[in-house]
Amino acid sequence: MKLSARDALAAIAKPDPKKTGVLIYGANAMRVALKRQQLIKGLIGAQGEEEMRLTRLQGGELRRDGAALNDAIKAVGFFPGPRVVLVEDANDNCADAILAGLNDWQAGDAQMVVIGGALKPTSKIRKAFEAHSNAWSIAIFDEPPTRAEVEAALAKVGMGEVDPEASAAITDLSKAIDPGDFNQFLEKLSLYCMSQAGPVTLRDVEVCAPQSTEAALDDVIGLVADSRTDEIAPVLHRVIAQGGTATGLCIAALRHFRLLHTAASDPAGASQGVAKLRPPVYGPRRDRIQRQVSAWRRDRLEQVISLLLDTDLQLRSAGQTAPQMAQVERCFIRISMMGKR
């Protein structure tokens, strides 16, 4: 049976132990893995694998040994409780073994959980699960989690009340970062807010949200964009001492000024442009970017991007002999002076 996205969410959250099997497939391996983990935990509990009630098989093994799946399904475990046979990396090369397992399954056998990649509609495995009356076929699309999934993830980590601003920020983050990083962020946020009274606030989210670049690198790029020329050299030298490279600094600056240019180019104005940035920015960093966008004209930002591209090309040139960090420092000082005009 083919499940819709809404039914799949409920089926994975509260799986039916009487099903013959479940097929989970999708192009994003991380999203598929998280759903697989949740499903198996719901079937056999947190201690199921330790109690040897989970058997793992690879699709390649079934191609060489077609009876391995049927043997694992029929085997009797030492510990009482439901059992699961997990088949990973399934494709049509091992379809015969999986189809035989579906046909031979009887009540009391281990439930099959089959994991595949981006299976086509013509896939034998996919067609078999979709046509089976006692099996589920679940497609995991490479899309941001829905509001219901975000709320379920918050409940899973034991999060209490969340104020509206924090909730909106968490939803934005779920769309901007990978699902694995988002789960780690929620666990970190849950631990951070464990002993505090009152709802989770936007400030709590800002503290726990993952940062895309190192703080020292952010500092020097921020000084350049704020036109604080006299303060650039000391912070730049600190970045160099921490192992920063000329090319890395140039790329970081290019990324930041392109972000400012994107916000400044929004037809609805700079404020709306900053609000639409992805990944989203919050709190003091958002205020700083808003101030920088207001301080720089769009044509001047285009000149800055052109200068950074030229510097990057010089750094990568095989014939250049000038010290690379000196070139970057000179470029940053020129940019900061441009902002004062």
XYZ file of N, CA, C and O in Angstrom, residues 136-209:
296
model
N 3.590 -1.502 3.582
C 3.549 -0.057 3.325
C 4.712 0.348 2.429
O 5.826 -0.164 2.569
N 4.463 1.277 1.560
C 5.498 1.904 0.742
C 5.508 3.393 1.053
O 4.487 4.069 0.880
N 6.639 3.903 1.539
C 6.727 5.291 1.991
C 7.834 6.002 1.222
O 9.003 5.614 1.305
N 7.473 7.039 0.506
C 8.455 7.864 -0.211
C 8.849 9.050 0.658
O 7.989 9.734 1.219
N 10.161 9.265 0.791
C 10.673 10.407 1.548
C 11.234 11.401 0.549
O 12.246 11.145 -0.104
N 10.561 12.533 0.411
C 10.983 13.533 -0.566
C 12.000 14.486 0.055
O 12.000 14.716 1.274
N 12.871 15.010 -0.787
C 13.909 15.926 -0.328
C 13.323 17.327 -0.179
O 13.638 18.247 -0.931
N 12.449 17.470 0.805
C 11.774 18.728 1.064
C 11.917 19.092 2.536
O 12.128 18.210 3.377
N 11.819 20.376 2.871
C 11.892 20.773 4.280
C 10.772 20.115 5.087
O 9.707 19.801 4.547
N 10.995 19.875 6.373
C 9.949 19.268 7.192
C 8.721 20.163 7.306
O 8.828 21.395 7.273
N 7.570 19.541 7.431
C 6.333 20.292 7.609
C 6.249 20.815 9.045
O 7.047 20.427 9.908
N 5.264 21.662 9.281
C 5.076 22.186 10.639
C 4.785 21.060 11.625
O 5.287 21.066 12.751
N 4.002 20.080 11.175
C 3.691 18.945 12.050
C 4.950 18.153 12.401
O 5.123 17.709 13.538
N 5.858 17.995 11.428
C 7.095 17.275 11.697
C 7.993 18.052 12.646
O 8.655 17.457 13.508
N 8.029 19.373 12.493
C 8.829 20.194 13.412
C 8.274 20.092 14.826
O 9.024 19.939 15.805
N 6.948 20.151 14.967
C 6.321 20.036 16.289
C 6.580 18.659 16.894
O 6.811 18.540 18.102
N 6.547 17.615 16.055
C 6.830 16.263 16.547
C 8.284 16.152 17.010
O 8.573 15.504 18.023
N 9.200 16.801 16.276
C 10.611 16.776 16.665
C 10.832 17.523 17.978
O 11.626 17.090 18.830
N 10.112 18.627 18.174
C 10.205 19.367 19.436
C 9.695 18.525 20.599
O 10.295 18.493 21.678
N 8.581 17.837 20.376
C 8.024 16.976 21.427
C 8.957 15.816 21.736
O 9.088 15.395 22.894
N 9.646 15.312 20.717
C 10.538 14.168 20.894
C 11.687 14.494 21.838
O 12.116 13.650 22.632
N 12.213 15.721 21.767
C 13.334 16.101 22.640
C 12.845 16.685 23.957
O 13.643 17.176 24.764
N 11.534 16.644 24.179
C 10.986 17.101 25.453
C 10.909 18.597 25.599
O 10.969 19.113 26.726
N 10.770 19.307 24.486
C 10.713 20.762 24.549
C 9.358 21.204 25.096
O 8.318 20.681 24.723
N 9.408 22.181 26.011
C 8.176 22.705 26.593
C 7.584 23.800 25.731
O 7.584 23.721 24.499
N 7.107 24.838 26.379
C 6.462 25.932 25.657
C 7.491 26.729 24.853
O 8.601 26.985 25.322
N 7.121 27.113 23.646
C 7.992 27.893 22.762
C 7.234 29.138 22.329
O 6.108 29.038 21.834
N 7.835 30.320 22.524
C 7.097 31.533 22.156
C 7.054 31.679 20.632
O 7.821 31.040 19.909
N 6.128 32.482 20.090
C 5.910 32.547 18.637
C 7.152 32.908 17.837
O 7.409 32.343 16.772
N 7.951 33.897 18.314
C 9.151 34.293 17.580
C 10.149 33.148 17.512
O 10.754 32.892 16.465
N 10.334 32.448 18.625
C 11.262 31.314 18.652
C 10.760 30.191 17.755
O 11.536 29.542 17.059
N 9.447 29.965 17.763
C 8.865 28.923 16.920
C 9.098 29.215 15.445
O 9.452 28.318 14.658
N 8.920 30.474 15.056
C 9.155 30.860 13.663
C 10.618 30.686 13.284
O 10.937 30.228 12.177
N 11.517 31.026 14.215
C 12.947 30.881 13.946
C 13.334 29.410 13.800
O 14.135 29.047 12.931
N 12.763 28.546 14.625
C 13.044 27.107 14.556
C 12.546 26.541 13.229
O 13.225 25.740 12.582
N 11.353 26.973 12.800
C 10.812 26.518 11.516
C 11.701 26.959 10.362
O 11.962 26.192 9.430
N 12.198 28.194 10.412
C 13.096 28.690 9.366
C 14.391 27.873 9.330
O 14.897 27.542 8.258
N 14.918 27.558 10.495
C 16.151 26.767 10.561
C 15.942 25.368 9.981
O 16.818 24.822 9.310
N 14.776 24.786 10.235
C 14.499 23.442 9.718
C 14.534 23.404 8.201
O 14.820 22.364 7.595
N 14.246 24.549 7.566
C 14.258 24.634 6.106
C 15.639 24.973 5.554
O 15.903 24.758 4.370
N 16.512 25.504 6.423
C 17.798 26.008 5.941
C 18.961 25.052 6.167
O 19.985 25.175 5.497
N 18.840 24.113 7.121
C 19.960 23.225 7.426
C 19.561 21.775 7.213
O 18.378 21.448 7.093
N 20.555 20.912 7.154
C 20.305 19.486 6.938
C 19.529 18.894 8.110
O 19.647 19.378 9.244
N 18.760 17.829 7.863
C 17.963 17.238 8.949
C 18.803 16.734 10.116
O 18.391 16.836 11.268
N 19.991 16.184 9.834
C 20.851 15.730 10.925
C 21.305 16.887 11.789
O 21.300 16.809 13.030
N 21.711 18.006 11.150
C 22.118 19.200 11.894
C 20.939 19.784 12.666
O 21.110 20.299 13.782
N 19.745 19.701 12.087
C 18.559 20.236 12.762
C 18.252 19.424 14.024
O 17.928 19.995 15.071
N 18.389 18.106 13.959
C 18.165 17.274 15.141
C 19.178 17.589 16.235
O 18.839 17.646 17.427
N 20.437 17.792 15.845
C 21.461 18.149 16.835
C 21.161 19.498 17.466
O 21.353 19.688 18.674
N 20.679 20.428 16.652
C 20.312 21.741 17.175
C 19.188 21.624 18.204
O 19.236 22.262 19.266
N 18.162 20.800 17.914
C 17.048 20.639 18.849
C 17.512 20.007 20.162
O 17.066 20.413 21.244
N 18.410 19.036 20.084
C 18.925 18.420 21.305
C 19.715 19.430 22.133
O 19.604 19.474 23.362
N 20.508 20.229 21.442
C 21.285 21.269 22.133
C 20.361 22.294 22.781
O 20.568 22.704 23.936
N 19.321 22.696 22.057
C 18.363 23.673 22.577
C 17.617 23.104 23.778
O 17.388 23.815 24.772
N 17.255 21.827 23.705
C 16.548 21.191 24.818
C 17.405 21.170 26.084
O 16.934 21.469 27.178
N 18.680 20.836 25.921
C 19.590 20.814 27.074
C 19.814 22.228 27.616
O 19.874 22.440 28.832
N 19.934 23.195 26.713
C 20.179 24.586 27.120
C 19.015 25.142 27.930
O 19.207 25.913 28.877
N 17.788 24.754 27.556
C 16.592 25.306 28.207
C 16.043 24.400 29.303
O 14.958 24.673 29.844
N 16.771 23.336 29.625
C 16.234 22.333 30.549
C 15.868 22.906 31.909
O 14.814 22.616 32.473
N 16.737 23.763 32.466
C 16.527 24.226 33.839
C 15.934 25.632 33.929
O 15.788 26.158 35.027
N 15.600 26.238 32.795
C 15.096 27.602 32.859
C 13.560 27.613 32.944
O 12.890 26.726 32.441
N 13.064 28.647 33.587
C 11.614 28.803 33.703
C 11.102 29.612 32.516
O 11.816 30.415 31.927
N 9.856 29.374 32.159
C 9.241 30.121 31.073
C 9.485 29.471 29.723
O 10.185 28.463 29.601
N 8.891 30.022 28.681
C 8.990 29.436 27.343
C 10.375 29.637 26.716
O 11.149 30.496 27.148
N 10.651 28.861 25.688
C 11.868 29.039 24.891
C 11.752 30.343 24.113
O 10.718 30.613 23.489
N 12.786 31.171 24.156
C 12.745 32.482 23.513
C 13.625 32.511 22.265
O 14.418 31.593 22.012
N 13.485 33.588 21.513
C 14.310 33.780 20.315
C 15.784 33.843 20.687
O 16.643 33.337 19.947
N 16.101 34.420 21.826
C 17.490 34.496 22.279
C 18.066 33.100 22.495
O 19.221 32.834 22.140
N 17.278 32.189 23.041
C 17.731 30.810 23.239
C 18.056 30.147 21.898
O 19.055 29.434 21.763
N 17.207 30.403 20.917
C 17.437 29.832 19.586
C 18.719 30.390 18.976
O 19.516 29.657 18.385
N 18.959 31.699 19.135
C 20.163 32.330 18.588
C 21.422 31.735 19.201
O 22.418 31.501 18.507
N 21.381 31.481 20.508
C 22.560 30.935 21.198
C 22.884 29.531 20.688
O 24.051 29.177 20.505
N 21.859 28.731 20.447
C 22.058 27.326 20.088
C 22.139 27.072 18.589
O 22.560 25.985 18.178
N 21.734 28.032 17.773
C 21.715 27.827 16.315
C 23.122 27.623 15.789
O 24.064 28.279 16.242
